[in-house]
Amino acid sequence: MDSYDAPELTPRQDASSRLKDFFIGATPLQKRLESVRKQTSFIPTPPRRKIPQGSQLQEDVDPQKFAFLLHKQWTLYSLTPLYKSSYTNFKEYSKLLNAFIAAEKQKGLAVEVGDDFNIKVVFSTLMGVKGTQRDPEAFLVQILSKSQLPSEHREGKVLWTGWFCCVFGDSLLETVSEDFTCLPLFLVNGAETNTAIIGTWFQKTFDCYFRPLAINAFNLSWMAAMWTACKMDHYMATTEFLWSVPCSPHSLDISYAIHPEDAKALWDSVHKTPGEVTQEEVDLFMDCLYSHFHRHFKIHLSATRLVRVSTSVASAHTDGKIKILCPKYLIGVLAYLTELAVFQIE
Amino acid sequence: MSSQKKVNSWARKRTSQDSSSYQTRLSAWRVKEDLNDSKSISKCGQNNTVEDYEGADDQAENALQIALRYFEKGPIKTSQNKEKHLKTVENVAWKNGLAPEGIDILLSVALSGKFGIAVNTRIFKCMIPATLISEDSVVKAVSWLCAGKCSGSTKVLFYRWLVAMFDFIDHKEQINLLYGFFFASLQDDALCPYVCHLLYLLTKKENVKPFRVRKLLDLQAKMGMQPHLQALLSLYKFFVPTLISVSLPMRKKIYFKNSENLWKTALLALKPRNPGFPSEPLKLMLTNVYPIKRKWNSHSIIPVLNSCNYSKESRKKRMNLSDYLSSNGSFPLEQLKSFPQLLQNIHCLELPSQMGAVLNSSLLLHYINCVRDESVLLRLYHWLSQTLQEECNWYKVNNYDHGKEFANFLDTILRAECFLQEGFYSCEAFLYKSLPLWDGLCCRSQFLQLVSWIPFSSFSEMKPLLFDHLSRLFFTSSIFFKCSILQCLKELLQNWLLWLSMDIHVKSVRNSPLETTLGGSMNSVSELIHYVGWLSTTAVRLESNRTFLLHFILDFYEKVVCDIYINYNLPLVVLFPPGVFYPVLLSLDSSILNQLCYIMDRYHKNLTAAKKNEFVHKTKSEFSFSSKTYQEFNQYLTAMVGCLWTSRPFQKGLYIDPEVLGNASVAEYKKSLNLVHHPAFLSYTVSFLLQECPEERKVNMSSIRGKKWNWYLDYLYSEGLHGLKHFIRSSIHRSSVP
């Protein structure tokens, strides 16, 4: 024990001093742990949220630019912060990822000589898809098929699209250091083999971790309430709920479609606090739907499992699939999804 | 050709080995053949199935052997049988695949030209391996090609088959020795594309020779730009770029016609039925690996140790010569093999691209232990917490294999924690999240060990997250589970005390601002001890004083709690609760009582040391023990001495109404708990007395008095009751002999 009185630093001492840092709660790691503790000990989600307001995109951003993000089914993943990634190196990343995909796809095909792989990987930023100035810029990765004829210059077909974003991700941003880029939400559309290869590359290159982001029934009801509460100029789709009854041999699905204006009217009748949605309101909204259904069909929907919610704003499936329909509320939808992703990685 | 000899001798050995069984089968088959009636055979088969439950399999095996034997012998005129045997072989091959021996035989048959082209074609089509193909069979087949007995189309079929089955051949060294032979076959126009494909698979760098390049260029000049020749040329160019100066078109997707399509479906169908199927043919598996598993890194949970690829490459690009000369360069992880190496290069070590890889490397764990870079720890934190949640198998439905994998993963983490003598924060966070969902069974030992490595922190904060869930499990589980929880809490306390004792030393050197929180830390520790005391009290009642449980409870106090002041130099003494002390004092087991004596002795020593220290320093620090601790201890001590020594039990503290004792007809109770009469010592008393006068039928226990009492004590000590010895030496002044 005497050696510890010596002024030289020993590794062990360092470790202890690190331990001490944790007592003060100064390090990002400690902040993370504290937030985990808080989350675990208290109710996991805040009992109130803001109703998404109209377009929250920065003013200089053209909403048409994001049209390709709408009306497409995206599979959701949560993603831990990317280590040492840089927006200035996109060109290099595309090259490396291109090579990696080529190598992966041709595993087992002996030696492939020369660059004859007909795909092209493109990295690009999605300027403006963020909630606050602190949120890092979202970015997009696409795999395009190169046209066979070298003379043709037009862009090839999009084979796979994935994008990374962070909308109002303050709680996560606070807990990491500058070496990391926080883009906790990853949305993908395309073949799963490609997702696996590209995800593996990202995990290897930026030491991050992808996890499929499922949406539980509790959060689906929140989505139903928040999206019903959104003001719409005209409704594009009916409001529809899908419940699943687990019974053998095949589970039974109950679909419940409501005219969107009726849904809005129901919401207005339970809604009290302006601009906000509270847990009580969500519960009440769902209870009203349940009791209405029970009156007609004598089925207690509360005993079944909510698996899908579709509204004019967006539709979400419990498997972690989402389709955003209304450009006006793109940011609002992403904000809630970011919140869920951040919760999953904490 | 030496290899051929080997094959032949092997074949001979095999036939001689089971020649007897072969013979009987063969004779049986001959009888049937003589009858030359397929109907009677099928009848015979039916009888077999009635006779023997396992008949079907055996029968198929027999039929296959007979068929192979038939083909080996060569054609016999009755074509009906040929058809039947072909069918047999085909059925088995498509259902289960053929053993290496079967393929060996059929390959020779097909290439020896004994049968017609149609039969050979069918044989080739059904030559599907069950496991592997012996390299020797292929070498033997090549020697048949030299014999020139087979037609061109059979040769083509052979090469196509060889290309398709290339990944299933167990070794390729000898086949590579035949490279020259295959290369010479390029001259045959019909064979050329397939031989090219085979060579493409077979070529190593040392096979690329100038004369071969010349030959290939000649062929290309003769036949024009053929994709297969181009493929081989570009491969040669890849290996030895200097040899080939002609430019080859780069954009070419398909070099070879898919020659394996004849067998592809069969091989795919074969895979799931044979669990031991080699994983070598990756192209077959890649197509269905990903959709089934949502997990991407299918090989192992923990990433492989790789130094950062990307940064290395980019750095290389940007560094010019002067940079190279000025910098020492970084030390690649792959070269790190020993601890001295680590020490020499610790300043320029290249970190792994995925921090999770450090779990498998003890050298890097050393590094992690002393690194000050927060981002390293954050990377590890994120990776570990996500992986734990993703892999955690009690989130999933019963998946035994997966459970094993997860347990192994936890073991690796635990090894690392044990190595570092420090818990990971991700594991703590994982415990908070998963403990409420834990069934108490899954990976129990690993899970409890994880608990014991939770880093020190405020008990009151951790209680709702961890200890409340743990107590719920504790009270509802078996005595064994209770004992393992006590064990794990003991280890947790030990780890905490170790950290704290180290921390105090560092503080005294650095004069850190945290001095004031020591009281808080001690509070946390004492709360943990009280928590275990509370668990124990309740458990003792639930399990009605089971000795097994008492042993684990006392172990907690004996190994850690009673010696905190002396062993860890921390200002803390916490006694056990009465709910533990009294059941132990009245225990029927002498070893338990002995343990109690030992613990009381250690408490005595710790408290005396503390008092002495306080007296020396004359400082009333905030850590001086409250008089309550001393009072409590004295109370226990009095009770023990009163019971065991002075025969005046329970004068103070615990009061028992004499009337109750009278009703229980224990009038003379005072002596009944002393060293002689205490139920735990009764057997010692009796054997002590019998030692003196072995003939005695009745022993007089009250005769143990005065000098005899001392002899009796010596007897007890000699029986190994050292705790008692220590206790009596330290707590009882022997001036007054009772």
mmCIF file of C-alpha atoms in Angstrom, chain A residues 163-320:
data_model
loop_
_atom_site.group_PDB
_atom_site.id
_atom_site.type_symbol
_atom_site.label_atom_id
_atom_site.label_comp_id
_atom_site.label_asym_id
_atom_site.label_seq_id
_atom_site.Cartn_x
_atom_site.Cartn_y
_atom_site.Cartn_z
ATOM 1 C CA TRP A 163 -30.422 8.257 -44.226
ATOM 2 C CA PHE A 164 -29.175 9.329 -40.848
ATOM 3 C CA CYS A 165 -30.758 12.131 -38.886
ATOM 4 C CA CYS A 166 -31.110 13.792 -35.535
ATOM 5 C CA VAL A 167 -34.078 16.044 -34.843
ATOM 6 C CA PHE A 168 -34.180 17.668 -31.395
ATOM 7 C CA GLY A 169 -31.633 15.193 -30.063
ATOM 8 C CA ASP A 170 -30.434 17.463 -27.267
ATOM 9 C CA SER A 171 -30.477 14.855 -24.532
ATOM 10 C CA LEU A 172 -28.024 12.707 -26.489
ATOM 11 C CA LEU A 173 -25.853 15.564 -27.684
ATOM 12 C CA GLU A 174 -25.138 16.588 -24.122
ATOM 13 C CA THR A 175 -23.642 13.253 -23.214
ATOM 14 C CA VAL A 176 -20.976 12.796 -25.874
ATOM 15 C CA SER A 177 -17.727 14.510 -26.670
ATOM 16 C CA GLU A 178 -16.715 16.300 -29.848
ATOM 17 C CA ASP A 179 -15.221 13.248 -31.499
ATOM 18 C CA PHE A 180 -18.688 11.863 -32.062
ATOM 19 C CA THR A 181 -21.445 12.711 -34.493
ATOM 20 C CA CYS A 182 -24.866 11.970 -33.056
ATOM 21 C CA LEU A 183 -27.352 10.805 -35.639
ATOM 22 C CA PRO A 184 -29.403 8.382 -33.583
ATOM 23 C CA LEU A 185 -32.077 7.690 -36.193
ATOM 24 C CA PHE A 186 -31.331 5.651 -39.294
ATOM 25 C CA LEU A 187 -34.013 5.023 -41.918
ATOM 26 C CA VAL A 188 -33.552 2.589 -44.727
ATOM 27 C CA ASN A 189 -35.349 1.509 -47.842
ATOM 28 C CA GLY A 190 -33.922 -1.345 -49.894
ATOM 29 C CA ALA A 191 -32.771 -4.930 -49.758
ATOM 30 C CA GLU A 192 -31.763 -6.176 -46.359
ATOM 31 C CA THR A 193 -28.567 -7.721 -47.735
ATOM 32 C CA ASN A 194 -27.451 -4.243 -48.692
ATOM 33 C CA THR A 195 -28.477 -2.858 -45.322
ATOM 34 C CA ALA A 196 -26.431 -5.560 -43.653
ATOM 35 C CA ILE A 197 -23.341 -4.854 -45.722
ATOM 36 C CA ILE A 198 -23.549 -1.093 -45.372
ATOM 37 C CA GLY A 199 -24.409 -1.315 -41.688
ATOM 38 C CA THR A 200 -21.406 -3.549 -41.141
ATOM 39 C CA TRP A 201 -19.194 -1.045 -42.913
ATOM 40 C CA PHE A 202 -20.448 1.798 -40.759
ATOM 41 C CA GLN A 203 -19.987 -0.276 -37.620
ATOM 42 C CA LYS A 204 -16.451 -1.118 -38.612
ATOM 43 C CA THR A 205 -15.505 2.354 -39.751
ATOM 44 C CA PHE A 206 -17.139 4.556 -37.137
ATOM 45 C CA ASP A 207 -17.409 2.121 -34.241
ATOM 46 C CA CYS A 208 -21.139 2.586 -33.987
ATOM 47 C CA TYR A 209 -23.959 0.085 -33.440
ATOM 48 C CA PHE A 210 -27.206 -0.353 -35.334
ATOM 49 C CA ARG A 211 -30.241 -1.864 -33.678
ATOM 50 C CA PRO A 212 -33.650 -2.367 -35.239
ATOM 51 C CA LEU A 213 -36.032 0.121 -33.693
ATOM 52 C CA ALA A 214 -39.382 -1.432 -32.911
ATOM 53 C CA ILE A 215 -42.299 0.752 -31.857
ATOM 54 C CA ASN A 216 -44.354 -0.637 -29.007
ATOM 55 C CA ALA A 217 -48.092 -0.220 -28.668
ATOM 56 C CA PHE A 218 -47.664 2.499 -26.066
ATOM 57 C CA ASN A 219 -45.700 4.670 -28.464
ATOM 58 C CA LEU A 220 -48.031 3.814 -31.334
ATOM 59 C CA SER A 221 -50.946 5.271 -29.380
ATOM 60 C CA TRP A 222 -48.900 8.393 -28.798
ATOM 61 C CA MET A 223 -48.288 8.628 -32.516
ATOM 62 C CA ALA A 224 -51.980 8.123 -33.209
ATOM 63 C CA ALA A 225 -52.891 10.960 -30.866
ATOM 64 C CA MET A 226 -50.184 13.372 -31.957
ATOM 65 C CA TRP A 227 -50.777 12.836 -35.635
ATOM 66 C CA THR A 228 -54.526 13.115 -35.295
ATOM 67 C CA ALA A 229 -53.961 16.398 -33.522
ATOM 68 C CA CYS A 230 -52.039 17.843 -36.484
ATOM 69 C CA LYS A 231 -53.890 20.473 -38.464
ATOM 70 C CA MET A 232 -54.366 19.379 -42.051
ATOM 71 C CA ASP A 233 -55.506 21.364 -45.045
ATOM 72 C CA HIS A 234 -56.917 18.294 -46.653
ATOM 73 C CA TYR A 235 -56.814 14.699 -45.581
ATOM 74 C CA MET A 236 -55.074 12.271 -47.845
ATOM 75 C CA ALA A 237 -55.862 9.014 -46.135
ATOM 76 C CA THR A 238 -58.280 7.567 -43.640
ATOM 77 C CA THR A 239 -57.190 7.113 -40.083
ATOM 78 C CA GLU A 240 -56.722 3.409 -39.531
ATOM 79 C CA PHE A 241 -55.713 1.246 -36.639
ATOM 80 C CA LEU A 242 -54.718 -2.377 -36.745
ATOM 81 C CA TRP A 243 -54.950 -4.637 -33.718
ATOM 82 C CA SER A 244 -53.615 -8.140 -33.536
ATOM 83 C CA VAL A 245 -55.217 -10.886 -31.504
ATOM 84 C CA PRO A 246 -52.772 -13.630 -30.703
ATOM 85 C CA CYS A 247 -54.600 -16.879 -31.367
ATOM 86 C CA SER A 248 -53.590 -20.074 -33.067
ATOM 87 C CA PRO A 249 -53.005 -21.139 -35.724
ATOM 88 C CA HIS A 250 -53.097 -17.719 -37.296
ATOM 89 C CA SER A 251 -53.326 -14.476 -35.436
ATOM 90 C CA LEU A 252 -56.410 -12.475 -36.067
ATOM 91 C CA ASP A 253 -56.139 -8.889 -37.191
ATOM 92 C CA ILE A 254 -58.753 -6.293 -36.454
ATOM 93 C CA SER A 255 -58.716 -3.243 -38.640
ATOM 94 C CA TYR A 256 -60.508 -0.116 -37.510
ATOM 95 C CA ALA A 257 -60.823 2.709 -40.005
ATOM 96 C CA ILE A 258 -62.226 6.110 -39.149
ATOM 97 C CA HIS A 259 -62.847 9.104 -41.283
ATOM 98 C CA PRO A 260 -59.967 11.470 -40.467
ATOM 99 C CA GLU A 261 -62.331 14.334 -39.709
ATOM 100 C CA ASP A 262 -64.213 12.189 -37.211
ATOM 101 C CA ALA A 263 -60.940 11.242 -35.601
ATOM 102 C CA LYS A 264 -59.995 14.906 -35.381
ATOM 103 C CA ALA A 265 -63.385 15.730 -33.869
ATOM 104 C CA LEU A 266 -62.905 13.010 -31.270
ATOM 105 C CA TRP A 267 -59.455 14.338 -30.503
ATOM 106 C CA ASP A 268 -60.739 17.902 -30.132
ATOM 107 C CA SER A 269 -63.287 16.668 -27.634
ATOM 108 C CA VAL A 270 -60.654 15.070 -25.377
ATOM 109 C CA HIS A 271 -57.978 17.686 -25.955
ATOM 110 C CA LYS A 272 -57.542 20.394 -23.309
ATOM 111 C CA THR A 273 -54.043 21.865 -23.149
ATOM 112 C CA PRO A 274 -53.430 23.933 -26.287
ATOM 113 C CA GLY A 275 -50.380 22.960 -28.330
ATOM 114 C CA GLU A 276 -49.568 19.972 -26.159
ATOM 115 C CA VAL A 277 -50.491 16.342 -25.862
ATOM 116 C CA THR A 278 -50.561 14.757 -22.428
ATOM 117 C CA GLN A 279 -50.560 11.146 -21.368
ATOM 118 C CA GLU A 280 -54.114 11.466 -20.002
ATOM 119 C CA GLU A 281 -55.334 12.771 -23.332
ATOM 120 C CA VAL A 282 -53.702 9.917 -25.206
ATOM 121 C CA ASP A 283 -55.268 7.393 -22.862
ATOM 122 C CA LEU A 284 -58.641 9.052 -23.109
ATOM 123 C CA PHE A 285 -58.483 9.209 -26.895
ATOM 124 C CA MET A 286 -57.705 5.520 -27.151
ATOM 125 C CA ASP A 287 -60.300 4.630 -24.508
ATOM 126 C CA CYS A 288 -62.959 6.407 -26.509
ATOM 127 C CA LEU A 289 -62.042 4.366 -29.569
ATOM 128 C CA TYR A 290 -62.109 1.203 -27.500
ATOM 129 C CA SER A 291 -65.500 1.852 -25.962
ATOM 130 C CA HIS A 292 -66.996 2.795 -29.317
ATOM 131 C CA PHE A 293 -65.750 -0.457 -30.781
ATOM 132 C CA HIS A 294 -66.989 -2.404 -27.802
ATOM 133 C CA ARG A 295 -70.455 -0.938 -28.085
ATOM 134 C CA HIS A 296 -70.725 -2.219 -31.630
ATOM 135 C CA PHE A 297 -68.788 -5.449 -31.637
ATOM 136 C CA LYS A 298 -68.496 -6.457 -27.982
ATOM 137 C CA ILE A 299 -64.764 -6.830 -28.309
ATOM 138 C CA HIS A 300 -62.366 -5.313 -25.814
ATOM 139 C CA LEU A 301 -59.640 -3.919 -28.004
ATOM 140 C CA SER A 302 -57.629 -2.979 -24.933
ATOM 141 C CA ALA A 303 -56.953 -6.677 -24.461
ATOM 142 C CA THR A 304 -55.355 -6.952 -27.888
ATOM 143 C CA ARG A 305 -52.169 -5.508 -29.255
ATOM 144 C CA LEU A 306 -51.989 -2.373 -31.363
ATOM 145 C CA VAL A 307 -49.678 -3.111 -34.286
ATOM 146 C CA ARG A 308 -50.218 -0.362 -36.820
ATOM 147 C CA VAL A 309 -51.406 3.206 -36.955
ATOM 148 C CA SER A 310 -51.987 5.084 -40.191
ATOM 149 C CA THR A 311 -53.025 8.691 -40.461
ATOM 150 C CA SER A 312 -52.757 11.382 -43.079
ATOM 151 C CA VAL A 313 -49.531 12.523 -41.459
ATOM 152 C CA ALA A 314 -47.741 9.199 -41.411
ATOM 153 C CA SER A 315 -48.226 5.530 -40.754
ATOM 154 C CA ALA A 316 -46.190 3.371 -38.413
ATOM 155 C CA HIS A 317 -45.947 -0.352 -37.812
ATOM 156 C CA THR A 318 -44.802 -1.979 -34.606
ATOM 157 C CA ASP A 319 -42.039 -3.785 -36.552
ATOM 158 C CA GLY A 320 -40.295 -0.467 -36.893
#
